[in-house]
Coordinates of C-alpha atoms in Angstrom, one line a residue:
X1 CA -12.2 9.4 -8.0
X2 CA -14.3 11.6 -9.8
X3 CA -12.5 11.6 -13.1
X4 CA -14.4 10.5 -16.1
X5 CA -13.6 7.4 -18.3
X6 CA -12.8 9.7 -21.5
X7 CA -9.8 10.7 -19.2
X8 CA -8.9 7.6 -17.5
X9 CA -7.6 4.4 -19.5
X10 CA -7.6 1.5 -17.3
X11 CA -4.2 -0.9 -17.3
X12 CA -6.4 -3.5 -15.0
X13 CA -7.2 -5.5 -17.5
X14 CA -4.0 -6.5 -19.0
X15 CA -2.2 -10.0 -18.4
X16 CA 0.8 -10.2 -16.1
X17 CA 3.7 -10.3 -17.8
X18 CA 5.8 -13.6 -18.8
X19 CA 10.1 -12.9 -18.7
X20 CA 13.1 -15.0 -18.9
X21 CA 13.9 -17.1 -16.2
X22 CA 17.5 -15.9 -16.6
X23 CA 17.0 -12.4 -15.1
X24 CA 16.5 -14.7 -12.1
X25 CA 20.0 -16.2 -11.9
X26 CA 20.5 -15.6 -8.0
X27 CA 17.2 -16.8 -6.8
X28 CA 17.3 -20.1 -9.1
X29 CA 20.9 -20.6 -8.0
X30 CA 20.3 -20.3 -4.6
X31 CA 16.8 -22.5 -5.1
X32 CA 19.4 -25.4 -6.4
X33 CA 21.5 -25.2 -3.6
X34 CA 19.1 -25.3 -1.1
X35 CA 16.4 -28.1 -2.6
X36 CA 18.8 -29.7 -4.9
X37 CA 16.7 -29.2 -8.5
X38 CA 16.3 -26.5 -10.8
X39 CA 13.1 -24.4 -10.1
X40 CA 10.3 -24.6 -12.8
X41 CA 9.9 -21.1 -12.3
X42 CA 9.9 -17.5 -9.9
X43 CA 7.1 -15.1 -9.7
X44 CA 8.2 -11.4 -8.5
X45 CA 5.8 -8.9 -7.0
X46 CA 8.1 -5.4 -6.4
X47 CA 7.9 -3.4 -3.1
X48 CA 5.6 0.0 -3.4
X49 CA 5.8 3.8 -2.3
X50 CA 3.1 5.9 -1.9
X51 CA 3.7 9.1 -3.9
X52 CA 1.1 10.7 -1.5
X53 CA -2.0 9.8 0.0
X54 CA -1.4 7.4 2.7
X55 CA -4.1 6.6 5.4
X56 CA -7.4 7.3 2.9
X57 CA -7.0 4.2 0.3
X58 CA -9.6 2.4 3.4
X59 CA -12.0 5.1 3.0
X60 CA -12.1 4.1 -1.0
X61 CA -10.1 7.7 -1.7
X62 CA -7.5 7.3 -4.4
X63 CA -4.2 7.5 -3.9
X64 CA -0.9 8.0 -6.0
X65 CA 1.2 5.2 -5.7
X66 CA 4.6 3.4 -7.7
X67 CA 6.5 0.2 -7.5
X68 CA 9.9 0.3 -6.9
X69 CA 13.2 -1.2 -7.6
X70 CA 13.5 -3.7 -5.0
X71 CA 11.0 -6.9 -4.8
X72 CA 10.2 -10.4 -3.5
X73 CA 10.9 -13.5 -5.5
X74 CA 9.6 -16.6 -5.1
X75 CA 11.6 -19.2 -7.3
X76 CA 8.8 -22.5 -7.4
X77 CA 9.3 -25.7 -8.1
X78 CA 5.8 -27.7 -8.5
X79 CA 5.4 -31.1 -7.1
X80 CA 2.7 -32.6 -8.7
X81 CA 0.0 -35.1 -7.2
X82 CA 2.2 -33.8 -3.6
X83 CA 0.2 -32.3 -0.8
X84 CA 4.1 -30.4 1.0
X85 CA 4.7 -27.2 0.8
X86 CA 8.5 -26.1 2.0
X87 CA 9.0 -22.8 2.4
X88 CA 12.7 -21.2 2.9
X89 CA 13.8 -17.6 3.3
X90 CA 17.3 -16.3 2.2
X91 CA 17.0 -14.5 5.6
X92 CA 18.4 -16.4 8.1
X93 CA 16.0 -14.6 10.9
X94 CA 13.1 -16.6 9.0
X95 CA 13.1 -20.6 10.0
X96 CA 12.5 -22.9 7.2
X97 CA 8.6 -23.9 7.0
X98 CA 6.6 -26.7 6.0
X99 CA 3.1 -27.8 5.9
X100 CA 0.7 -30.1 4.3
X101 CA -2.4 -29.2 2.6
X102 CA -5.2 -29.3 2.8
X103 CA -4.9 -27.3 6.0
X104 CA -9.0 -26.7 6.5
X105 CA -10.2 -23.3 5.1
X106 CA -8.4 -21.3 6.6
X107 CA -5.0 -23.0 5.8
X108 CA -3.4 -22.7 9.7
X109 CA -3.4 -18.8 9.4
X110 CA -3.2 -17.8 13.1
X111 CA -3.5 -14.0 13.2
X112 CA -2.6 -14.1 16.7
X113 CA 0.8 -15.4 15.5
X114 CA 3.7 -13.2 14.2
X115 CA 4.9 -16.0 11.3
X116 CA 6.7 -14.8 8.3
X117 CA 4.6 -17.9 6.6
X118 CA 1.7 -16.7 7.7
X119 CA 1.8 -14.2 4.5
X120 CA 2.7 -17.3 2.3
X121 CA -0.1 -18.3 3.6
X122 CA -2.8 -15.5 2.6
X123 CA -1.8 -16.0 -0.8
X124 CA -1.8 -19.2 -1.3
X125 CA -5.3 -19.0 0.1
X126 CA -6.8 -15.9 -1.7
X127 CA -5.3 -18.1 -4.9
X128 CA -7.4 -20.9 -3.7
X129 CA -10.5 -19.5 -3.8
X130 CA -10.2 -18.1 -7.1
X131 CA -9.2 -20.8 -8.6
X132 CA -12.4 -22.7 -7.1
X133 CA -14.9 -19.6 -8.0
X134 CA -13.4 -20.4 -11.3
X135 CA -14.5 -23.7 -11.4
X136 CA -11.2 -25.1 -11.5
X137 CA -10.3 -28.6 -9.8
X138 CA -8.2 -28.2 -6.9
X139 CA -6.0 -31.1 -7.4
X140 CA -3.1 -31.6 -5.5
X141 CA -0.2 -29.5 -5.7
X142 CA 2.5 -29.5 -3.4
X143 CA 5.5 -26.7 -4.1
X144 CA 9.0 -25.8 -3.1
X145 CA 9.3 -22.2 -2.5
X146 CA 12.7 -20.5 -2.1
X147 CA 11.9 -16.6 -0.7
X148 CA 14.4 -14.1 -1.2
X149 CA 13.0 -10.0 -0.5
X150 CA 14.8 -6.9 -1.4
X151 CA 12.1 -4.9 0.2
X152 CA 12.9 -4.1 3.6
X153 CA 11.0 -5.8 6.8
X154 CA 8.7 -3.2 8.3
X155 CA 9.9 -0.3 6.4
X156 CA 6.4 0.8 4.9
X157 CA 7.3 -0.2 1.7
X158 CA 4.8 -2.8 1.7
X159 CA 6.9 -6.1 2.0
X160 CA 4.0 -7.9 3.2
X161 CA 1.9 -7.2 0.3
X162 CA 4.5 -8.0 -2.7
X163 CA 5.2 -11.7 -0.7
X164 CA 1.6 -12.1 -0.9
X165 CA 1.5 -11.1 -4.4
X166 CA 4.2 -12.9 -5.5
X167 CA 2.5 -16.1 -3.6
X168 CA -0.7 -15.9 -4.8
X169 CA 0.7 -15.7 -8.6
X170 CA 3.2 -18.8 -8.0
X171 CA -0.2 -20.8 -7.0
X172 CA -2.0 -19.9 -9.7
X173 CA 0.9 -20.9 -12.0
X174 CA 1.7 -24.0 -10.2
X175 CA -1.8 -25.0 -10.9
X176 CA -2.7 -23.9 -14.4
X177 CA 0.9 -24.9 -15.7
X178 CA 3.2 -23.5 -18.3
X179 CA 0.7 -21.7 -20.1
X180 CA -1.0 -19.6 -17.0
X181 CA -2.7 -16.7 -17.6
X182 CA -3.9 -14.3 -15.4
X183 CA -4.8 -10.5 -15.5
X184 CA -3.6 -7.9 -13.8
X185 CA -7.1 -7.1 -12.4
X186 CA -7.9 -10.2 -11.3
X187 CA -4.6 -11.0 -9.4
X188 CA -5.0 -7.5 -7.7
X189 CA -8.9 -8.1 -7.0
X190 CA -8.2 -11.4 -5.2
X191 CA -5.0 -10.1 -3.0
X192 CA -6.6 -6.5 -2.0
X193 CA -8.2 -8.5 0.8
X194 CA -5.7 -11.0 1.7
X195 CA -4.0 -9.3 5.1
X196 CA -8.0 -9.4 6.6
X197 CA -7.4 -12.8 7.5
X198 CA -3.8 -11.5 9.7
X199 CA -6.7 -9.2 11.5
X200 CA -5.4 -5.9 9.3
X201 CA -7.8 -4.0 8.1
X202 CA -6.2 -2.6 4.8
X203 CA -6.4 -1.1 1.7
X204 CA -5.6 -1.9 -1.4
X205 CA -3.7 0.5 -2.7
X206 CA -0.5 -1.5 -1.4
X207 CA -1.4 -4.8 -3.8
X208 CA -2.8 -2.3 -6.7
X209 CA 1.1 -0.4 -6.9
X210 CA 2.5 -3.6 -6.6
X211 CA 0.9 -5.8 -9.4
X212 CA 0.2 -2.8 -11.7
X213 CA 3.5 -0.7 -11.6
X214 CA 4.4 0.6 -14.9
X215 CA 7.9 2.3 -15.7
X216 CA 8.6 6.1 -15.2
X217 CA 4.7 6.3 -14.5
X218 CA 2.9 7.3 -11.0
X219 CA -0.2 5.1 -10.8
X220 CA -3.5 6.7 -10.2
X221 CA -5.4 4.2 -8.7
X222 CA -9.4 4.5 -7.9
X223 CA -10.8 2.1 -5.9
X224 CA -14.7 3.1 -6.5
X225 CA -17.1 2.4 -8.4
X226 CA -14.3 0.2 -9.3
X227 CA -10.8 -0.9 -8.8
X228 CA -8.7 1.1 -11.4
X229 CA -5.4 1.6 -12.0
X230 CA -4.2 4.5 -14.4
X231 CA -0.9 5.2 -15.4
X232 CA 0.4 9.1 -15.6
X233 CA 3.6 10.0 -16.6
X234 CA 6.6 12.0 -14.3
X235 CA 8.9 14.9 -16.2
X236 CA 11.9 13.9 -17.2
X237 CA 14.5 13.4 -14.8
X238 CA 12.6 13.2 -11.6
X239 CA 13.6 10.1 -8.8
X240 CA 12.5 9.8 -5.7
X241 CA 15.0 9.0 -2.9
X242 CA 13.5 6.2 -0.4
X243 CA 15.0 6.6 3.2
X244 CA 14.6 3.7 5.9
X245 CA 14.6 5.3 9.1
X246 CA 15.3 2.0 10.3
X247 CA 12.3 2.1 13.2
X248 CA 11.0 -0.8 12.4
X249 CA 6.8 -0.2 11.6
X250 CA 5.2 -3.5 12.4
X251 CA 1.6 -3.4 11.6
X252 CA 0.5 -7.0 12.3
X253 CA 2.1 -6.0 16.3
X254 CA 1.0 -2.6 16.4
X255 CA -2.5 -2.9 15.0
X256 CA -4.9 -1.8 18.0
X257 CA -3.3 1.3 18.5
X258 CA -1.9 2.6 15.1
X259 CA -3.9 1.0 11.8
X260 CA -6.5 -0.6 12.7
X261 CA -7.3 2.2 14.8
X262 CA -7.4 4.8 12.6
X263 CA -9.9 2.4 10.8
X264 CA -12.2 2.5 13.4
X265 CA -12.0 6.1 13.8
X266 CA -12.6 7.1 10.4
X267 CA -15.9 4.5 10.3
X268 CA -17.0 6.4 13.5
X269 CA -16.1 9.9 12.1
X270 CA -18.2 8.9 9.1
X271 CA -21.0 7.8 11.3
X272 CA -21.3 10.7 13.1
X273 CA -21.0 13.4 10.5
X274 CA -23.6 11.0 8.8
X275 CA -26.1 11.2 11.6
X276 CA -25.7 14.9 11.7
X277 CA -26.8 15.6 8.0
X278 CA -29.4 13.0 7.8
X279 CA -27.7 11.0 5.3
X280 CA -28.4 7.1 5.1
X281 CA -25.3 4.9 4.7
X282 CA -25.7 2.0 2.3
X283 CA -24.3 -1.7 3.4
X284 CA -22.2 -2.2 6.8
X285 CA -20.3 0.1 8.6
X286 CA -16.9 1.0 7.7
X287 CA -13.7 2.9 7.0
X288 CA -15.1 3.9 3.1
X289 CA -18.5 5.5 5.2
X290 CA -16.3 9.0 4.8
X291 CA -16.0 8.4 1.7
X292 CA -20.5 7.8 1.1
X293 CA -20.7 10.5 3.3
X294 CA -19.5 12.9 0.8
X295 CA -20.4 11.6 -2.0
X296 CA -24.2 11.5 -0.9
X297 CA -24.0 14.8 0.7
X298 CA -22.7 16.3 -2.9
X299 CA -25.1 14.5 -5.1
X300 CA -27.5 16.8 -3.7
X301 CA -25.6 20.3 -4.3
X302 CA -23.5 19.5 -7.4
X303 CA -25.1 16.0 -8.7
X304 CA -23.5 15.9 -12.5
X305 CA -19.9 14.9 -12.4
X306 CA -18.8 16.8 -15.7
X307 CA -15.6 15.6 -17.8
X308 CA -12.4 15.6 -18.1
X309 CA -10.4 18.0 -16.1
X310 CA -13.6 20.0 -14.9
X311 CA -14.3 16.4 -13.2
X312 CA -11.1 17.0 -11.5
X313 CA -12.1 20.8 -10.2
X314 CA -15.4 19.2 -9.2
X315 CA -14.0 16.5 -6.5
X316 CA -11.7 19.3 -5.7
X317 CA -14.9 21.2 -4.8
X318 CA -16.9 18.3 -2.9
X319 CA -13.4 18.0 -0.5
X320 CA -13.3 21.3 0.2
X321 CA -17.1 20.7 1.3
X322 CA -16.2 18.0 3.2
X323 CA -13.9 19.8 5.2
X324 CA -16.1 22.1 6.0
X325 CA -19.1 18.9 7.6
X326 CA -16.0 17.9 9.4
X327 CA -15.0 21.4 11.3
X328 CA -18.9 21.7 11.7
X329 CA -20.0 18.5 13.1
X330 CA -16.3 16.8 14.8
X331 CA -15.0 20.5 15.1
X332 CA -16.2 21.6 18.4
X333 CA -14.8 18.1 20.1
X334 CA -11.3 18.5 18.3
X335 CA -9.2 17.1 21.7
X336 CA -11.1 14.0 21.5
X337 CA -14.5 11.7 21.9
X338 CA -14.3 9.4 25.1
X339 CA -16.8 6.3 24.3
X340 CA -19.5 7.5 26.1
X341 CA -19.3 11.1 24.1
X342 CA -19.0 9.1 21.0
X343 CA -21.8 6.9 21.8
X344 CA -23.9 9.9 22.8
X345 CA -23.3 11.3 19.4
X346 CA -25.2 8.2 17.6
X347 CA -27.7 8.3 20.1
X348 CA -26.5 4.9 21.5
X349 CA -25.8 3.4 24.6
X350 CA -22.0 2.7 25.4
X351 CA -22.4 -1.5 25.1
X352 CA -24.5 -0.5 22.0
X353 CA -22.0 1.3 20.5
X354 CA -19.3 -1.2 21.8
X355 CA -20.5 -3.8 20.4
X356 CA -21.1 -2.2 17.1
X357 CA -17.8 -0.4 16.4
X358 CA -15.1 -1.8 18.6
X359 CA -15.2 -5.4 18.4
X360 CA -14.7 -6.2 14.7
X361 CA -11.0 -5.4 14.6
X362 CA -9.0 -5.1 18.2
X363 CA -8.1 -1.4 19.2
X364 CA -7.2 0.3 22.1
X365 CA -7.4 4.3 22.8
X366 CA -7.5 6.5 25.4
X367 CA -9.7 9.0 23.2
X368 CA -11.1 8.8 20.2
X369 CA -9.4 11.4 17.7
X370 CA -12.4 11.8 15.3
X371 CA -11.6 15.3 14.3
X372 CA -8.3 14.8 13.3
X373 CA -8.5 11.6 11.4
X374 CA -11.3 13.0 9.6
X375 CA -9.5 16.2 8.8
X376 CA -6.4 14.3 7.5
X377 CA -8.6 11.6 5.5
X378 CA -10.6 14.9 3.5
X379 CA -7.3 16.9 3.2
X380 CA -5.1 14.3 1.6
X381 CA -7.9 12.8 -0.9
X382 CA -7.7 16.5 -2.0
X383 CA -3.9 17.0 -2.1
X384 CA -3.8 13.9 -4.5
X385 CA -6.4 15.0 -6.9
X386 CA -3.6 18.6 -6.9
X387 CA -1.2 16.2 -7.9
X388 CA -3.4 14.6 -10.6
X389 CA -4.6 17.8 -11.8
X390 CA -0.6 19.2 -11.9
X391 CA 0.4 15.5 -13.7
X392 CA -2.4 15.7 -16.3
X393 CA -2.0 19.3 -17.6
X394 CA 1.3 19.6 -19.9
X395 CA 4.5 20.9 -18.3
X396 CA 5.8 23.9 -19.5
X397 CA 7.5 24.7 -16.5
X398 CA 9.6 21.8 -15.0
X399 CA 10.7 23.6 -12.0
X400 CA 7.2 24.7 -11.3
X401 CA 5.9 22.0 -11.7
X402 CA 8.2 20.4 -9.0
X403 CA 8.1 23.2 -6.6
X404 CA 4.1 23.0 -6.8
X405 CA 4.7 18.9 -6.5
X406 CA 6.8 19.2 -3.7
X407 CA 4.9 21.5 -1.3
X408 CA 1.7 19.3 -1.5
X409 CA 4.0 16.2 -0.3
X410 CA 5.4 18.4 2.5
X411 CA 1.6 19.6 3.3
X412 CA 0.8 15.8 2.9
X413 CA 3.3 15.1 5.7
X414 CA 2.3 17.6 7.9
X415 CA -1.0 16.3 7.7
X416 CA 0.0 13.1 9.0
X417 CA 2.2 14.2 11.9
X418 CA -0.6 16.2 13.3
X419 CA -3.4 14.6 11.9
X420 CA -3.1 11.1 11.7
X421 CA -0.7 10.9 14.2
X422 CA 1.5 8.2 12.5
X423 CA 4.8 10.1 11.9
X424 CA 7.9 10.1 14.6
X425 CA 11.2 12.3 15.0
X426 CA 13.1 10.3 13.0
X427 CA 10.5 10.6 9.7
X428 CA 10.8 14.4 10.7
X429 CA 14.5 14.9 10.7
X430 CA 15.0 12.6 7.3
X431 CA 12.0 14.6 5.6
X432 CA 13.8 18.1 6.9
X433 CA 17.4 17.1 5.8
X434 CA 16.0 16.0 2.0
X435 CA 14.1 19.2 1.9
X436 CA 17.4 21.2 3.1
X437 CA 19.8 19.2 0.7
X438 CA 18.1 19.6 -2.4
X439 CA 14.3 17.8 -2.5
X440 CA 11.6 19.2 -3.5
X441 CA 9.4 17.4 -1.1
X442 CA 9.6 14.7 1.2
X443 CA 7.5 13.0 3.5
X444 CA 6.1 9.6 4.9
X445 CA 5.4 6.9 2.6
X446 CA 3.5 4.0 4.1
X447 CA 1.1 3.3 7.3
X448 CA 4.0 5.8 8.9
X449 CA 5.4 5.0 12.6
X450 CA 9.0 4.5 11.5
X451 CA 9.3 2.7 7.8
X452 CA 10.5 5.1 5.1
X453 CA 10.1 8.3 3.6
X454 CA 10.1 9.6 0.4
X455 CA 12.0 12.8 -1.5
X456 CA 11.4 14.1 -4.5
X457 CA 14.5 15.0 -7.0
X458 CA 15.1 15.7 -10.4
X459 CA 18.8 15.3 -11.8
X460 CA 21.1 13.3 -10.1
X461 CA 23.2 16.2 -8.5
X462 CA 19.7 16.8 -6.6
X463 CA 20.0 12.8 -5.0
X464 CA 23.4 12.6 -4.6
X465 CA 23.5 15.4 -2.4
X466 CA 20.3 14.3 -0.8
X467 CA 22.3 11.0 -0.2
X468 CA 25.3 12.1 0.9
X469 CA 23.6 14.4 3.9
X470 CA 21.3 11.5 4.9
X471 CA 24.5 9.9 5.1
X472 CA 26.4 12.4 7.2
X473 CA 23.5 14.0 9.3
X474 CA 21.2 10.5 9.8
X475 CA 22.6 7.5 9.9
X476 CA 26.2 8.0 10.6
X477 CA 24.9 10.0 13.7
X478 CA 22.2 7.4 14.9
X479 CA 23.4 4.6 13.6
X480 CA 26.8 4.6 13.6
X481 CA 27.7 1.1 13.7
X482 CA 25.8 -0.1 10.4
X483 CA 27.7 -1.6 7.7
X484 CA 28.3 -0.3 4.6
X485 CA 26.3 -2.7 2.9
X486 CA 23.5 -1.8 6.1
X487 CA 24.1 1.7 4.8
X488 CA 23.7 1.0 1.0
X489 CA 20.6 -0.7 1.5
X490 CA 19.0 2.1 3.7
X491 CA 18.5 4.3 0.7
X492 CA 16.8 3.4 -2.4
X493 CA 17.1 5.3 -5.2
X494 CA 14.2 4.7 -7.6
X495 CA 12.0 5.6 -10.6
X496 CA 8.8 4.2 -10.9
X497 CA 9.4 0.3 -12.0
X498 CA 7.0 -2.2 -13.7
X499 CA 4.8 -4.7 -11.3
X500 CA 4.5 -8.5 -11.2
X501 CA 5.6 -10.7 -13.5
X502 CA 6.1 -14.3 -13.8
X503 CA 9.7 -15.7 -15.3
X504 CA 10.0 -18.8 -17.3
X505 CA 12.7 -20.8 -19.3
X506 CA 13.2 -19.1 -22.2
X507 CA 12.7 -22.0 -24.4
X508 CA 9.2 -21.7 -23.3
X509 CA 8.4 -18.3 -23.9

């Protein structure tokens, strides 16, 4: 956002990465036993955190993201001149699947079905289509696809994205062959979109972390006037501890009240504030609206985005202005719009305003919290560019620098209990047990409502005691029949890692 190319070197545009298939022994082994050949080869997607800014990467605010040290694989074995797919899980909760293309355009997706291949699916199908914009032959290609995650199952840390990452690269290299190449811009263009076609109405910030991570680096990543992703680097020493509350966040299931909500709030919040200030919105309605509505609004008062770190100060400057339309125009109804108050606002009648905001995407509400989701979308854009403008001055002070980090997380969380409404008790007694135990900072990472959370440490005394009381005060007190390998995997400790890749035999690399 508002930082100038002389600052900002883009990573988009560099190929995903080709590894030996020997990393992958435990996938490939358990590909044999299961289909009875070697695989040709696996493509990996990692899992993602959100450093901070969660619920704005919709309204095209960026966000400060990394991938992490757990992943999906998806070890491939291409059956040429085949129209069968056969997809298998190494979780037993997940029935084997199998299908034969071509399935019509939309490939069976049914987004009123809960089906772990449904997100096999959206890949494959994104990966389609840009093989065909390409001008590529879609010959027939059937696969054998052995799944195996790391990243937890409704945790927040973006599971569904890194399957359909993962998917969408083992297409394109089951159809291009040995010698596939693909940027890392054009596999996160054509997966930002994919969930749409589950009926979630997300970002991309989840599929930019995933495919662009780079090691010990937080990822800026801008998603207007174009999709960017810049790497900045952490001081020395800092890991973030990733905590599963183990409340399981589904969005697919929980979409009309929770996500997809907060979408249609935020277009309407936009809308309104909009209609107040006289400002014309280009193209359709939606979430990024909040983001137009500043930027127009701004062009007026402060119209030349300067460079380098004054660029920063100046987005700085048009947030703080935005918060200031929002208490203004939403302020004075901050308990709530029913839909005739809303539609009142536009100057439309209630079917009017029915049909033009609540029917896209399925929501349900007793009120519509414009204020506060308005409040939290301006607040947080701003908190991330604090971090940026912390990350891209040089540290002379590691501790202030993590104390200054820290509180902006745990203002960041704060924001989204009260807010965005998509925090719990258990995010707030892991996020107060980190911050008592040595953390820095800790809050929400994720759409929220259960998943994980995520603490910043530096030095591993910091996360081992962090551990060890998430240990004693959390999960041996509310879950105290969980395994020890349960346990283990509750808590992830993590630098930032490196994004998708694609392994092959090593005689062929």
């Amino acid at each position: 956002m508002y930082l100038c190319d002389e600052l900002m070197t883009s990573e988009l545009s560099m190929e995903v990465p080709v590894y030996c298939l020997d990393k992958c022994s435990e996938v490939t082994r358990r590909f044999f036993e299961t289909y009875a050949h070697d695989a040709d080869f696996v493509a990996r997607s990692p899992g993602r955190v959100n450093i901070i800014g969660d619920h704005i990467d919709y309204c095209n605010f960026s966000v400060l993201p990394m991938a992490i040290d757990v992943e999906m694989l998806c070890a491939v074995r291409v059956l040429p001149h085949e129209t069968s797919i056969t997809l298998t899980n190494a979780d037993p909760r997940f029935a084997q699947r199998q299908f034969d293309l071509p399935l019509e355009d939309s490939l069976g997706i049914d987004p009123a079905t809960s089906d772990w291949s449904n997100y096999f699916k959206c890949g494959l199908l994104v990966a389609h289509k840009f093989l065909q914009a390409g001008s590529e032959p879609l010959h027939d290609v059937g696969m054998q696809v052995f799944c195996q995650g790391s990243v937890p199952t409704g945790g927040g840390l973006s599971s569904s994205a890194a399957f359909i990452c993962a998917t969408a690269l083992a297409t394109i290299r089951a159809h291009r062959g040995r010698d596939c190449v693909i940027s890392k811009q054009d596999l996160t263009r054509i997966t930002v979109d994919a969930e749409h076609y589950l009926g979630i109405n997300n970002g991309g910030m989840d599929q930019c972390a995933s495919v662009c991570g780079q090691r010990d680096h937080a990822m800026y990543v801008e998603f207007k006037p174009i999709l960017k992703a810049t790497p900045f680097p952490l001081p020395r020493g800092v890991q973030f501890v990733v905590s599963n509350t183990l409340v399981v966040s589904n969005k697919f299931e929980t979409a009309p009240t929770n996500y997809n909500l907060r979408v249609v709030e935020c277009t309407i919040a936009a809308s309104i504030i909009a209609k107040r200030y006289g400002i014309t919105l280009k193209g359709d309605r939606g979430p990024g609206d909040l983001r137009d509505v500043i930027d127009t609004y701004c062009d007026g008062l402060m119209p030349d985005l300067r460079s380098g770190l004054e660029g920063v100060d100046q987005g700085i400057a048009r947030l703080a202005t935005a918060l200031d339309l929002v208490e203004e125009t939403l302020g004075p109804k901050s308990k709530g719009y029913t839909t005739a108050e809303a539609a009142d606002a536009l100057g439309m009648s209630p079917a009017q305003f029915t049909t033009e905001y609540l029917t896209v995407f399925p929501v349900r509400f007793h009120t519509l919290q414009l204020y506060n989701r308005a409040k939290h979308v301006f607040s947080e854009a701003l908190r991330v560019l604090l971090c940026l403008r912390l990350m891209t001055r040089p540290v002379t002070d590691t501790q202030r620098f993590l104390t200054t980090f820290g509180a902006l997380m745990n203002e960041s969380q704060s924001s989204c209990r009260d807010f965005c409404d998509c925090s719990c008790e258990e995010t707030e007694q892991i996020s107060q047990i980190a911050l008592e135990n040595g953390a820095y900072g800790s809050r929400l990472t994720g759409a929220g409502w259960g998943g994980c959370t995520i603490s910043l440490c530096h030095g591993e005394e910091s996360v081992l005691s962090v551990k060890k009381a998430l240990h004693e005060q959390y999960y041996n007190k509310r879950f105290p029949h969980l395994s020890q390998r349960e346990l283990e995997a509750a808590i992830i400790i993590s630098k930032p890692e490196e994004g998708s890749a694609l392994y092959e035999h090593c005689t062929a690399v």
